[in-house]
Coordinates of C-alpha atoms and ligand atoms in Angstrom, one line a residue:
X255 CA 95.5 108.2 169.2
X256 CA 93.8 111.6 169.6
X257 CA 91.3 112.8 167.1
X258 CA 93.3 115.6 165.7
X259 CA 96.0 113.2 164.6
X260 CA 94.0 111.4 162.0
X261 CA 95.1 113.7 159.2
X262 CA 97.9 116.3 158.8
X263 CA 96.8 119.0 156.5
X264 CA 99.8 121.3 156.2
X265 CA 98.8 124.0 153.7
X266 CA 102.1 125.9 154.1
X267 CA 104.2 123.0 153.0
X268 CA 101.7 121.5 150.7
X269 CA 101.8 118.3 152.7
X270 CA 98.8 116.1 153.4
X271 CA 99.2 112.9 155.4
X272 CA 96.9 110.3 156.8
X273 CA 97.8 108.4 160.0
X274 CA 98.0 104.7 159.1
X275 CA 96.2 103.8 162.3
X276 CA 92.9 104.8 160.7
X277 CA 93.3 101.7 158.5
X278 CA 93.8 99.2 161.3
X279 CA 92.0 100.4 164.4
X280 CA 88.8 98.6 165.6
X281 CA 87.9 101.6 167.6
X282 CA 88.0 103.8 164.6
X283 CA 85.8 101.4 162.7
X284 CA 83.3 101.5 165.4
X285 CA 83.3 105.3 165.3
X286 CA 83.0 105.2 161.5
X287 CA 79.8 103.0 161.9
X288 CA 78.4 105.6 164.1
X289 CA 79.5 108.9 162.6
X290 CA 79.6 108.0 158.9
X291 CA 77.6 104.9 158.1
X292 CA 74.7 105.9 160.4
X293 CA 74.6 109.6 159.3
X294 CA 75.7 109.9 155.7
X295 CA 73.5 109.0 152.7
X296 CA 74.3 105.4 151.7
X297 CA 73.5 104.0 148.2
X298 CA 71.1 101.1 148.1
X299 CA 70.1 100.5 144.4
X300 CA 68.6 101.7 141.2
X301 CA 64.9 101.7 140.3
X302 CA 65.6 99.6 137.2
X303 CA 66.5 96.7 139.5
X304 CA 62.9 96.5 140.7
X305 CA 60.7 97.5 137.7
X306 CA 57.5 95.6 138.7
X307 CA 55.2 95.6 141.7
X308 CA 56.5 93.0 144.2
X309 CA 60.1 93.0 142.8
X310 CA 62.8 92.9 145.4
X311 CA 66.5 92.8 145.9
X312 CA 68.2 92.1 149.2
X313 CA 71.5 93.6 150.0
X314 CA 73.7 94.7 152.9
X315 CA 74.0 98.4 153.1
X316 CA 77.0 99.4 155.2
X317 CA 76.5 96.3 157.3
X318 CA 72.7 96.5 157.6
X319 CA 70.7 93.8 155.7
X320 CA 67.8 95.4 153.8
X321 CA 65.1 94.5 151.4
X322 CA 64.9 97.0 148.5
X323 CA 61.6 96.5 146.9
X324 CA 58.5 97.8 145.1
X325 CA 55.4 97.2 147.1
X326 CA 51.9 96.2 145.9
X327 CA 51.1 99.9 145.3
X328 CA 54.2 100.4 143.2
X329 CA 56.0 102.4 145.8
X330 CA 59.8 101.8 146.3
X331 CA 60.7 100.8 149.9
X332 CA 63.7 99.9 151.9
X333 CA 63.0 97.8 154.9
X334 CA 65.4 96.2 157.4
X335 CA 65.6 92.5 156.6
X336 CA 65.1 91.3 160.2
X337 CA 62.0 89.7 161.6
X338 CA 60.3 91.6 164.4
X339 CA 59.8 88.4 166.3
X340 CA 63.3 87.2 167.1
X341 CA 65.4 88.6 164.3
X342 CA 65.9 86.0 161.6
X343 CA 66.4 87.1 158.0
X344 CA 63.0 87.6 156.5
X345 CA 64.0 87.3 152.9
X346 CA 66.8 84.9 152.1
X347 CA 66.8 85.3 148.3
X348 CA 69.1 87.8 146.6
X349 CA 66.3 88.9 144.3
X350 CA 62.8 88.0 143.2
X351 CA 59.1 88.9 143.3
X352 CA 57.0 88.5 146.4
X353 CA 53.7 89.7 147.8
X354 CA 54.4 88.3 151.2
X355 CA 57.7 87.8 153.1
X356 CA 57.4 84.8 155.4
X357 CA 60.0 84.3 158.1
X358 CA 61.4 80.8 157.9
X359 CA 62.1 80.6 161.6
X360 CA 58.6 80.6 163.1
X361 CA 56.5 81.7 160.1
X362 CA 55.6 85.3 160.9
X363 CA 54.4 86.9 157.5
X364 CA 54.6 90.4 156.3
X365 CA 53.1 92.2 153.2
X366 CA 55.6 93.6 150.8
X367 CA 54.7 97.0 152.2
X368 CA 55.9 95.9 155.6
X369 CA 52.7 95.2 157.6
X370 CA 52.7 92.1 159.8
X371 CA 49.7 90.0 158.5
X372 CA 50.1 86.5 159.9
X373 CA 51.4 85.1 163.2
X374 CA 51.1 81.3 163.5
X375 CA 49.5 80.4 166.9
X376 CA 48.3 84.0 167.2
X377 CA 45.6 82.7 169.7
X378 CA 48.4 82.1 172.3
X379 CA 49.3 85.8 172.4
X380 CA 47.5 88.0 174.8
X381 CA 48.9 91.1 173.1
X382 CA 48.4 90.5 169.4
X383 CA 51.7 91.0 167.6
X384 CA 50.0 92.5 164.5
X385 CA 48.6 95.2 166.8
X386 CA 51.7 95.7 168.9
X387 CA 54.2 96.0 166.0
X388 CA 53.6 98.6 163.3
X389 CA 55.4 96.7 160.6
X390 CA 58.9 96.2 159.3
X391 CA 61.4 98.9 160.2
X392 CA 63.2 101.0 157.7
X393 CA 66.0 103.6 157.7
X394 CA 65.0 107.1 158.9
X395 CA 65.1 108.4 155.3
X396 CA 64.8 106.9 151.8
X397 CA 65.3 109.3 148.9
X398 CA 66.3 109.0 145.3
X399 CA 68.1 111.1 142.7
X400 CA 67.7 110.2 138.9
X401 CA 66.5 106.7 139.9
X402 CA 69.4 106.0 142.3
X403 CA 68.0 105.2 145.8
X404 CA 69.9 106.1 149.0
X405 CA 69.1 105.7 152.7
X406 CA 70.0 107.6 155.7
X407 CA 69.7 106.3 159.3
X408 CA 69.8 109.8 160.8
X409 CA 66.4 111.6 161.1
X410 CA 68.1 115.0 161.1
X411 CA 70.1 114.4 157.9
X412 CA 69.8 117.0 155.2
X413 CA 67.9 116.0 152.0
X414 CA 69.7 113.8 149.5
X415 CA 69.8 116.5 146.8
X416 CA 71.3 119.0 149.2
X417 CA 73.8 116.4 150.3
X418 CA 74.9 115.7 146.7
X419 CA 74.9 119.4 145.9
X420 CA 76.8 120.3 142.8
X421 CA 78.3 116.8 142.5
X422 CA 74.8 115.8 141.2
X423 CA 76.1 117.0 137.9
X424 CA 78.3 113.8 137.5
X425 CA 75.2 111.7 138.1
X426 CA 73.3 113.7 135.5
X427 CA 76.0 113.0 133.0
X428 CA 75.2 109.3 133.4
X429 CA 71.4 109.5 133.7
X430 CA 71.1 111.7 130.6
X431 CA 72.9 109.3 128.3
X432 CA 69.7 108.0 126.8
X433 CA 66.2 109.7 126.5
X434 CA 64.8 106.4 127.8
X435 CA 66.9 106.5 130.9
X436 CA 69.5 104.0 132.2
X437 CA 69.3 100.5 133.6
X438 CA 71.4 98.3 135.7
X439 CA 72.5 95.2 133.9
X440 CA 71.4 92.0 135.7
X441 CA 74.3 90.3 137.4
X442 CA 76.5 91.7 140.1
X443 CA 80.2 91.5 141.0
X444 CA 80.4 90.8 144.7
X445 CA 83.7 90.1 146.4
X446 CA 85.7 90.8 149.5
X447 CA 89.2 92.1 149.9
X448 CA 91.6 92.0 152.8
X449 CA 92.1 95.7 153.0
X450 CA 90.5 98.6 154.7
X451 CA 87.5 100.1 152.9
X452 CA 89.1 103.5 152.7
X453 CA 91.9 102.2 150.6
X454 CA 89.5 101.1 147.8
X455 CA 87.7 104.5 148.0
X456 CA 91.0 106.2 147.4
X457 CA 91.9 103.8 144.6
X458 CA 88.6 104.4 142.9
X459 CA 89.5 108.1 142.2
X460 CA 93.2 107.6 141.9
X461 CA 94.6 108.5 138.4
X462 CA 98.1 108.2 139.7
X463 CA 98.2 104.4 139.9
X464 CA 96.8 103.5 136.4
X465 CA 100.1 103.6 134.4
X466 CA 102.1 101.6 136.9
X467 CA 99.6 99.1 138.4
X468 CA 97.6 98.5 135.2
X469 CA 100.5 98.5 132.6
X470 CA 100.0 94.9 131.6
X471 CA 96.3 95.6 130.8
X472 CA 97.3 98.7 128.7
X473 CA 100.1 96.8 126.9
X474 CA 97.8 93.9 126.1
X475 CA 95.1 96.2 124.7
X476 CA 97.6 98.1 122.6
X477 CA 99.0 94.8 121.3
X478 CA 95.5 94.0 120.3
X479 CA 95.3 97.3 118.4
X480 CA 93.3 99.4 120.9
X481 CA 93.8 103.1 121.4
X482 CA 95.8 103.6 124.6
X483 CA 93.6 105.1 127.4
X484 CA 94.5 108.4 129.0
X485 CA 96.7 109.4 126.1
X486 CA 94.4 111.9 124.5
X487 CA 96.1 114.9 122.8
X488 CA 93.4 117.5 122.6
X489 CA 91.9 119.7 125.2
X490 CA 88.3 118.6 125.6
X491 CA 86.0 121.3 127.0
X492 CA 88.8 122.9 128.9
X493 CA 90.1 119.7 130.3
X494 CA 93.7 119.1 129.3
X495 CA 95.1 115.7 128.1
X496 CA 96.5 115.3 131.6
X497 CA 92.9 115.6 132.9
X498 CA 91.8 117.3 136.1
X499 CA 90.5 116.7 139.6
X500 CA 87.7 118.5 141.2
X501 CA 86.2 118.6 144.7
X502 CA 82.8 119.4 146.2
X503 CA 81.3 120.0 149.6
X504 CA 80.5 117.0 151.7
X505 CA 83.5 115.0 150.5
X506 CA 82.3 114.2 147.0
X507 CA 85.0 114.5 144.3
X508 CA 85.7 113.6 140.7
X509 CA 88.6 113.1 138.3
X510 CA 88.1 113.5 134.6
X511 CA 90.2 113.1 131.6
X512 CA 89.8 113.0 127.8
X513 CA 87.8 109.8 127.0
X514 CA 90.0 106.8 126.7
X515 CA 89.7 104.7 123.5
X516 CA 87.3 102.0 122.8
X517 CA 89.4 98.9 123.1
X518 CA 88.4 96.3 120.6
X519 CA 85.0 97.9 119.7
X520 CA 83.3 96.8 116.6
X521 CA 82.0 99.4 114.0
X522 CA 78.5 98.7 115.3
X523 CA 79.5 99.6 118.9
X524 CA 81.3 102.7 117.8
X525 CA 78.2 103.7 115.8
X526 CA 75.9 103.1 118.8
X527 CA 78.1 105.4 120.9
X528 CA 78.3 108.1 118.2
X529 CA 74.5 107.9 117.9
X530 CA 74.1 108.4 121.6
X531 CA 76.3 111.4 121.4
X532 CA 74.4 112.9 118.5
X533 CA 71.1 112.5 120.4
X534 CA 72.7 114.1 123.5
X535 CA 73.9 117.0 121.4
X536 CA 70.4 117.6 120.1
X537 CA 68.9 117.4 123.6
X538 CA 71.4 119.3 125.6
X539 CA 73.9 121.1 123.4
X540 CA 77.4 120.2 122.2
X541 CA 79.4 121.1 125.4
X542 CA 77.3 118.9 127.6
X543 CA 77.4 116.0 125.2
X544 CA 81.1 116.4 125.0
X545 CA 81.4 116.3 128.8
X546 CA 79.2 113.2 128.7
X547 CA 81.0 111.3 125.9
X548 CA 84.3 113.1 125.4
X549 CA 85.5 112.8 129.0
X550 CA 86.0 109.8 131.2
X551 CA 85.1 110.4 134.9
X552 CA 85.7 108.6 138.2
X553 CA 83.5 110.1 141.0
X554 CA 83.2 109.3 144.6
X555 CA 80.1 110.3 146.5
X556 CA 80.9 110.3 150.2
X557 CA 81.4 107.9 151.8
X558 CA 81.7 105.0 149.3
X559 CA 79.5 105.2 146.3
X560 CA 81.6 105.2 143.2
X561 CA 80.5 106.0 139.6
X562 CA 83.2 105.3 136.9
X563 CA 82.2 106.2 133.4
X564 CA 84.8 105.2 130.8
X565 CA 83.8 105.0 127.2
X566 CA 84.1 101.2 127.2
X567 CA 82.1 100.7 130.4
X568 CA 80.1 102.4 133.1
X569 CA 80.3 101.0 136.5
X570 CA 78.8 101.6 140.0
X571 CA 80.6 100.3 143.0
X572 CA 80.1 100.4 146.8
X573 CA 82.4 99.3 149.5
X574 CA 81.6 98.7 153.1
X575 CA 83.8 97.5 156.0
X576 CA 83.5 94.0 157.5
X577 CA 86.4 94.7 159.8
X578 CA 89.3 97.2 159.8
X579 CA 91.1 94.9 157.4
X580 CA 88.3 93.4 155.3
X581 CA 85.9 95.1 152.9
X582 CA 82.9 93.9 150.9
X583 CA 82.7 95.3 147.4
X584 CA 79.7 95.3 145.1
X585 CA 79.9 96.4 141.4
X586 CA 77.1 96.9 138.8
X587 CA 77.2 97.8 135.2
X588 CA 74.9 100.5 133.8
X589 CA 73.5 100.5 130.2
X590 CA 71.8 103.4 128.6
X591 CA 68.3 102.0 127.7
X592 CA 67.6 101.3 124.0
X593 CA 71.1 100.1 122.9
X594 CA 71.4 96.9 121.0
X595 CA 72.6 93.4 122.1
X596 CA 76.0 93.9 120.5
X597 CA 76.7 97.1 122.6
X598 CA 75.5 95.3 125.7
X599 CA 77.8 92.4 125.0
X600 CA 80.7 94.8 124.5
X601 CA 80.1 96.4 127.8
X602 CA 79.7 93.1 129.6
X603 CA 83.0 91.8 128.1
X604 CA 84.8 94.9 129.3
X605 CA 83.2 94.6 132.7
X606 CA 84.5 91.1 133.0
X607 CA 87.9 91.6 131.6
X608 CA 88.6 95.0 133.2
X609 CA 86.6 95.5 136.4
X610 CA 85.6 92.0 137.3
X611 CA 87.2 90.3 140.3
X612 CA 88.9 88.0 137.9
X613 CA 89.5 90.7 135.3
X614 CA 92.8 92.4 134.4
X615 CA 92.4 95.6 136.5
X616 CA 90.7 94.7 139.7
X617 CA 93.1 92.0 140.9
X618 CA 96.0 94.3 140.3
X619 CA 94.3 97.0 142.5
X620 CA 93.4 94.5 145.1
X621 CA 97.0 93.2 145.2
X622 CA 98.3 96.7 145.9
X623 CA 95.7 97.4 148.6
X624 CA 96.1 94.1 150.3
X625 CA 99.9 94.6 150.4
X626 CA 99.5 98.0 151.8
X627 CA 97.1 96.7 154.5
X628 CA 99.6 94.0 155.5
X629 CA 102.4 96.6 155.7
X630 CA 100.4 98.7 158.0
X631 CA 101.8 96.5 160.7
X632 CA 104.8 98.8 160.4
X633 CA 102.6 101.7 161.3
X634 CA 104.5 102.3 164.6
X635 CA 107.7 103.0 162.6
X636 CA 106.3 104.7 159.5
X637 CA 103.2 106.3 160.9
X638 CA 101.8 108.2 158.0
X639 CA 100.7 107.8 154.3
X640 CA 101.3 110.7 151.9
X641 CA 98.5 112.1 149.8
X642 CA 100.1 115.4 148.8
X643 CA 100.5 115.0 145.0
X644 CA 99.6 118.2 143.2
X645 CA 98.7 120.0 146.4
X646 CA 99.0 123.8 145.9
X647 CA 98.8 123.4 142.1
X648 CA 96.6 125.9 140.2
X649 CA 95.1 123.1 138.1
X650 CA 95.3 119.7 139.7
X651 CA 95.7 116.9 137.0
X652 CA 93.9 113.6 136.9
X653 CA 97.0 111.9 138.3
X654 CA 97.1 114.3 141.3
X655 CA 95.5 113.5 144.6
X656 CA 93.1 116.4 145.2
X657 CA 90.1 114.1 145.0
X658 CA 91.3 112.0 147.9
X659 CA 92.2 114.9 150.1
X660 CA 88.7 116.3 149.6
X661 CA 87.3 113.0 150.7
X662 CA 89.6 112.7 153.7
X663 CA 88.7 116.2 154.9
X664 CA 85.0 115.2 155.1
X665 CA 86.0 111.9 156.8
X666 CA 88.0 113.9 159.3
X667 CA 85.2 116.3 159.9
X668 CA 82.7 113.6 160.6
X669 CA 85.1 111.7 162.8
X670 CA 86.5 114.7 164.8
X671 CA 84.2 117.7 164.2
X672 CA 87.2 119.5 162.9
X673 CA 86.4 121.3 159.6
X674 CA 89.5 121.7 157.4
X675 CA 89.0 124.2 154.5
X676 CA 88.8 122.9 151.0
X677 CA 91.4 123.7 148.4
X678 CA 88.8 125.7 146.4
X679 CA 89.1 123.5 143.4
X680 CA 85.4 123.0 142.7
X681 CA 84.6 122.9 139.0
X682 CA 81.4 122.0 137.2
X683 CA 82.2 122.5 133.6
X684 CA 79.4 122.3 131.0
X685 CA 75.8 122.7 132.0
X686 CA 73.2 121.4 129.8
X687 CA 71.3 123.9 127.7
X688 CA 67.9 122.3 127.8
X689 CA 66.3 120.0 130.3
X690 CA 63.9 117.4 129.0
X691 CA 65.1 114.6 131.2
Ligands
FES192 FE1 60.8 85.4 162.5 FE2 60.5 84.0 164.7 S1 62.2 85.1 164.1 S2 59.1 84.3 163.0
FE193 FE1 92.9 100.6 139.3

């Protein structure tokens, strides 16, 4: 397969296709590790997950095990979770608080700021390890935006803020939801799927599939008296009931649509949300508050950091490849700080019943993606997948596929060096009028 055959971006015929080999080839995965996961900004975690000195979380970031922690000086660090001696995992807990990380293999010990401080049998070394090794290694760059920490393994990478560019707006809409800030709820969804990681990226910003794949969820909710999602009637801040897609440089993209209902919300939950909206109106003006609470938004930040803000839940998700046909997925819930227990319970219930690996939405998505992956064995006969919906439209709707095309063009650029022009559908609607955040 030659590089130029990964995508077919035929502007004249409004046809966009992706070669199915990109979902099955080991060679392409190896190139993705090099060109994408070692050079793009990769999400690690949120500051609220490590509030105190010594707090840590361990996680795999695009295949690399890391310790995400706050050291004894209060500084946030990301260090590779591999002992300098002979490589064992230094920290084997998923989270906790530690001043020292001691390797279980031979006992080398490191401060939570990375320095090697104890080597058992040190007297046997002519060259003292603590003097030879500077300390635990980290990625070339660690930067944060609104409390979200990202790493980059490329020393020459542009700054995180430049990389996110205008798409930062969709992070602001989340981070500004409470004057006290936002926090990740303790507890994580972690599961693997037997499908290529790019299929779940597409699915995360795909408004087209909702009605068909998730119809049982919508029917059940409506039977229980909920407002049907994605059936708004009014234009909200210029966004029609059919919603809209938007694209940004560097492969970031969002789809937005008038906020879906609040399935099964109690009066107290509705009042909490209304109160948050009133506070946002006072702080930032009505238009921005409407963008925040009147629109639902699914965003992808290239390559695979997803922020989905529906009125009944706010989720972050990452997906990284294990092999061409297996992906590890992690999902977190965000809560605006200062909300009461009932609101948190409502969000947790929705997270479990909708997004959870045993919820009513995720298994349906996973089924579709795993079936697609299986069927890619027919790639020699069928060859290409189609992502053309809404191409050439003046105003792409939420159930069009602009978001995915924008993402694929960035993927293609990083993999081949070939820069395909965007469709010019970048749109940031409603700036805040004041900034006190
Ligand atoms: Fe860690 Fe030997 S591998 S002390
Ligand atoms: Fe879905």
